[in-house]
Coordinates of C-alpha atoms in Angstrom, one line a residue:
M30 CA -42.3 37.2 -69.6
S31 CA -40.7 33.5 -69.6
A32 CA -42.1 30.5 -71.4
R33 CA -42.6 28.6 -67.9
K34 CA -44.5 31.6 -66.7
E35 CA -46.6 31.7 -69.8
S36 CA -47.2 28.0 -69.5
K37 CA -48.4 28.5 -65.9
I38 CA -51.1 31.3 -66.9
L39 CA -52.3 29.1 -69.5
I40 CA -52.9 26.2 -66.6
L41 CA -54.5 28.7 -64.3
R42 CA -56.8 29.9 -67.0
D43 CA -58.0 26.3 -67.8
I44 CA -58.5 25.8 -63.9
R45 CA -60.4 29.0 -63.7
D46 CA -62.6 28.0 -66.6
K47 CA -63.1 24.7 -65.0
K48 CA -63.5 26.3 -61.6
E49 CA -67.3 25.4 -61.1
I50 CA -66.5 21.9 -60.9
L51 CA -62.7 21.9 -59.5
M52 CA -63.8 24.1 -56.7
G53 CA -67.7 23.7 -56.6
A54 CA -69.3 22.2 -53.8
F55 CA -70.5 18.4 -54.1
S56 CA -73.8 17.6 -54.8
E57 CA -76.3 15.1 -57.0
K58 CA -74.9 17.0 -60.3
L59 CA -71.2 17.2 -58.9
T60 CA -69.5 14.1 -58.1
K61 CA -65.9 13.4 -56.9
A62 CA -65.8 11.7 -60.2
D63 CA -66.6 14.9 -62.3
K64 CA -63.9 16.6 -60.0
N65 CA -61.5 14.1 -60.8
K66 CA -62.0 13.9 -64.5
A67 CA -61.8 17.9 -64.7
W68 CA -58.4 17.8 -62.8
G69 CA -57.6 15.0 -65.4
E70 CA -57.9 17.0 -68.0
V71 CA -55.9 20.1 -66.3
H72 CA -52.8 17.7 -65.7
E73 CA -52.9 16.4 -69.3
K74 CA -52.4 20.0 -70.2
A75 CA -50.0 20.8 -67.6
V76 CA -47.9 17.7 -68.5
A77 CA -47.8 18.7 -72.1
L78 CA -46.8 22.3 -71.3
G79 CA -43.7 20.8 -69.1
I80 CA -45.1 22.6 -65.9
V81 CA -45.8 18.8 -63.8
P82 CA -43.6 15.8 -64.5
S83 CA -45.2 13.2 -67.0
N84 CA -44.9 10.4 -64.4
K85 CA -47.4 12.0 -62.0
N86 CA -51.3 12.0 -62.0
F87 CA -53.9 14.5 -61.6
M88 CA -53.3 14.7 -57.9
Y89 CA -50.0 16.1 -58.3
T90 CA -51.2 18.7 -60.2
R91 CA -54.2 19.3 -57.7
N92 CA -52.2 19.1 -54.5
T93 CA -49.0 20.3 -55.3
F94 CA -48.9 22.5 -58.2
W95 CA -52.2 24.2 -57.5
Q96 CA -51.7 24.5 -53.8
N97 CA -47.9 25.8 -54.3
V98 CA -49.1 28.5 -56.8
R99 CA -52.0 29.5 -54.6
K100 CA -49.7 29.3 -51.5
N101 CA -47.7 32.3 -53.3
T102 CA -50.6 34.1 -53.8
M103 CA -51.8 34.2 -50.0
K104 CA -48.3 35.0 -48.9
K105 CA -48.7 38.2 -50.9
L106 CA -52.2 38.9 -49.8
D107 CA -51.3 38.5 -46.3
A108 CA -48.5 40.6 -46.5
R109 CA -50.8 43.4 -47.9
K110 CA -52.9 43.1 -45.1
K111 CA -50.3 43.2 -42.6
T112 CA -48.5 46.2 -44.1
G113 CA -51.3 47.9 -45.8
E114 CA -49.2 48.7 -48.9
K115 CA -50.0 47.4 -52.3
G116 CA -46.3 47.8 -53.9
G117 CA -43.2 46.0 -53.1
K118 CA -42.1 42.6 -54.7
E119 CA -43.8 40.8 -51.5
C120 CA -47.1 42.7 -51.9
K121 CA -47.4 43.5 -55.7
L122 CA -50.0 41.2 -57.6
N123 CA -48.8 40.1 -60.7
E124 CA -51.0 38.1 -63.6
I125 CA -50.6 34.5 -61.8
D126 CA -52.0 36.3 -58.4
N127 CA -54.9 37.6 -60.2
L128 CA -55.9 34.5 -61.8
V129 CA -55.7 32.4 -58.5
C130 CA -57.8 35.4 -57.0
D131 CA -60.2 34.8 -59.8
I132 CA -60.0 31.0 -59.3
I133 CA -60.7 31.3 -55.4
G134 CA -63.4 33.9 -55.6
R135 CA -62.4 37.8 -55.1
D136 CA -65.6 37.7 -52.6
S137 CA -64.4 34.5 -51.1
P138 CA -63.7 34.3 -47.1
V139 CA -60.4 32.7 -47.9
I140 CA -59.4 36.2 -49.2
E141 CA -61.7 38.4 -47.2
G142 CA -59.7 37.3 -44.0
L143 CA -62.3 35.3 -42.5
L144 CA -60.3 31.9 -42.6
T145 CA -57.3 32.4 -40.6
R146 CA -54.3 30.3 -41.1
E147 CA -50.9 30.8 -39.9
S148 CA -49.0 29.0 -42.5
W149 CA -50.1 28.4 -46.1
D150 CA -47.1 26.5 -46.7
E151 CA -46.7 24.0 -44.3
P152 CA -47.3 20.6 -45.8
F153 CA -48.5 17.7 -44.0
Q154 CA -45.9 15.4 -42.7
L155 CA -45.6 12.0 -41.7
H156 CA -42.7 11.1 -39.5
D157 CA -41.1 7.5 -38.7
N158 CA -42.1 6.1 -35.7
D159 CA -41.6 2.5 -34.5
N160 CA -44.2 2.6 -31.8
A161 CA -46.6 4.2 -34.2
N162 CA -49.5 2.2 -35.4
T163 CA -49.0 2.8 -39.4
E164 CA -52.3 1.1 -39.9
N165 CA -54.4 4.4 -38.8
I166 CA -52.2 6.6 -40.5
I167 CA -54.3 8.4 -43.6
P168 CA -52.5 8.7 -46.7
I169 CA -51.3 11.8 -48.0
D170 CA -53.1 12.0 -51.1
E171 CA -56.3 11.5 -49.1
I172 CA -55.5 14.3 -46.6
S173 CA -54.8 16.6 -49.6
E174 CA -58.3 15.6 -50.9
I175 CA -60.4 16.4 -47.8
Q176 CA -58.4 19.5 -47.5
S177 CA -59.3 20.4 -51.0
E178 CA -63.2 19.7 -50.4
I179 CA -63.1 21.9 -47.3
E180 CA -61.7 24.6 -49.3
S181 CA -64.4 23.7 -51.9
E182 CA -66.9 24.2 -49.3
I183 CA -65.4 27.6 -47.9
C184 CA -65.4 29.2 -51.6
N185 CA -68.8 28.6 -52.0
A186 CA -69.8 30.0 -48.4
R187 CA -72.4 33.1 -48.3
P188 CA -70.1 36.3 -48.8
T189 CA -70.3 39.4 -46.5
P190 CA -72.1 42.8 -47.5
K191 CA -68.6 44.0 -48.1
C192 CA -67.9 41.0 -50.3
N193 CA -71.3 41.4 -52.3
K194 CA -70.0 45.3 -52.6
R195 CA -66.8 44.2 -54.1
K196 CA -68.5 41.5 -56.4
E197 CA -71.1 44.2 -57.8
K198 CA -67.7 46.4 -58.7
Y199 CA -66.0 43.6 -60.1
E200 CA -69.0 42.6 -62.2
K201 CA -69.5 46.3 -63.6
E202 CA -65.8 46.4 -64.7
N203 CA -65.8 43.1 -66.4
E204 CA -69.1 44.3 -68.3
K205 CA -67.3 47.1 -69.4
E206 CA -64.6 45.2 -70.7
Q207 CA -66.8 43.0 -72.5
L208 CA -68.5 46.0 -74.2
T209 CA -65.2 47.5 -75.4
L210 CA -64.0 44.2 -76.7
K211 CA -67.4 43.7 -78.5
K212 CA -66.9 47.3 -79.9
M213 CA -63.4 46.4 -80.8
K214 CA -64.7 43.1 -82.7
L215 CA -67.4 45.1 -84.5
C216 CA -64.9 47.9 -85.8
I217 CA -62.4 45.1 -87.3
E218 CA -65.6 43.1 -89.0
I219 CA -66.6 46.6 -90.4
M220 CA -63.0 47.1 -91.7
E221 CA -62.8 43.8 -93.3
R222 CA -66.0 44.2 -95.1
E223 CA -65.1 47.9 -96.2
K224 CA -61.8 46.3 -97.4
Y225 CA -63.5 43.3 -99.5
I226 CA -65.7 46.1 -101.2
K227 CA -62.7 47.9 -102.0
D228 CA -61.0 44.9 -103.3
L229 CA -64.1 43.9 -105.5
E230 CA -64.3 47.4 -106.9
I231 CA -60.5 47.2 -107.9
L232 CA -61.1 43.8 -109.3
K233 CA -64.2 44.9 -111.5
L234 CA -61.9 47.7 -112.7
E235 CA -59.3 45.5 -113.6
R236 CA -61.5 43.6 -115.9
E237 CA -62.9 46.5 -117.6
L238 CA -59.5 47.3 -118.4
K239 CA -58.6 44.1 -119.2
V240 CA -55.3 43.8 -116.8
L241 CA -53.8 40.4 -117.5
D242 CA -51.9 40.2 -114.2
P243 CA -53.6 40.3 -111.1
S244 CA -52.7 43.3 -108.7
P245 CA -51.8 42.1 -105.0
Y246 CA -55.0 43.8 -104.1
T247 CA -57.1 41.2 -106.2
A248 CA -54.9 38.1 -106.5
H249 CA -56.7 36.6 -103.7
L250 CA -60.1 37.0 -105.3
Q251 CA -59.3 35.5 -108.8
K252 CA -58.3 32.1 -107.0
N253 CA -62.1 31.6 -107.0
N254 CA -65.3 32.3 -108.7
I255 CA -66.5 35.7 -108.3
Y256 CA -69.8 36.8 -108.6
I257 CA -71.0 40.3 -108.3
V258 CA -74.5 41.8 -108.6
N259 CA -75.5 45.1 -109.2
E260 CA -78.5 47.0 -107.4
K261 CA -80.7 45.7 -110.2
G262 CA -79.7 42.1 -109.5
A263 CA -78.0 41.9 -112.8
L264 CA -75.0 39.8 -112.8
I265 CA -71.7 41.8 -113.8
F266 CA -69.0 39.0 -114.4
D267 CA -68.7 35.7 -113.0
K268 CA -65.4 33.8 -113.3
P269 CA -61.9 35.1 -113.8
N270 CA -60.4 34.7 -117.3

């Protein structure tokens, strides 16, 4: 995987973690300022990783970077629906595509196909016209912002029964993954504790045998004061020689 692709994945994970703010519907608790601040944080990270130019502001990350990434995923989803196939370069979803689906919402009407858009990649364009009244033209950033707000409302729309079923399945799979992860963490913790106990036993034996130079197994323990207490609560030794 290329460094740029890894950086994109990091940014998309950040967007996913903040999607309740970035994609949430406006309310008394979620204002435009909150959204802009969250997008600003994403933008700073994107600039640091070299994904977006440093001379751009957060609107570039929101209206250009995110929209382009999402557009590519929507093309694949559209191709899958039209062909009924899940393989092939034009249909197969990668990690970036899966993150986009998580951000939009796998039970969202956008992914379910309730929202029809013939072209996901046609940008808004302003053409020069001497006879046009330029005072009435809406700036491109405002158009993109309005588009983003509309899509936020769509993403928060009530899902269909089919969407609920898929969501329930996804949540169960996610719950299984979390349980597996917890088991792995517990196993690692148990192994670390067992290793620590073994190291202490080796250290105790080295002290009893008056080994002058610490072994590789106990060198890290002798840097600090060591206290070992037996079952009766008696202190066996406290400090290294």
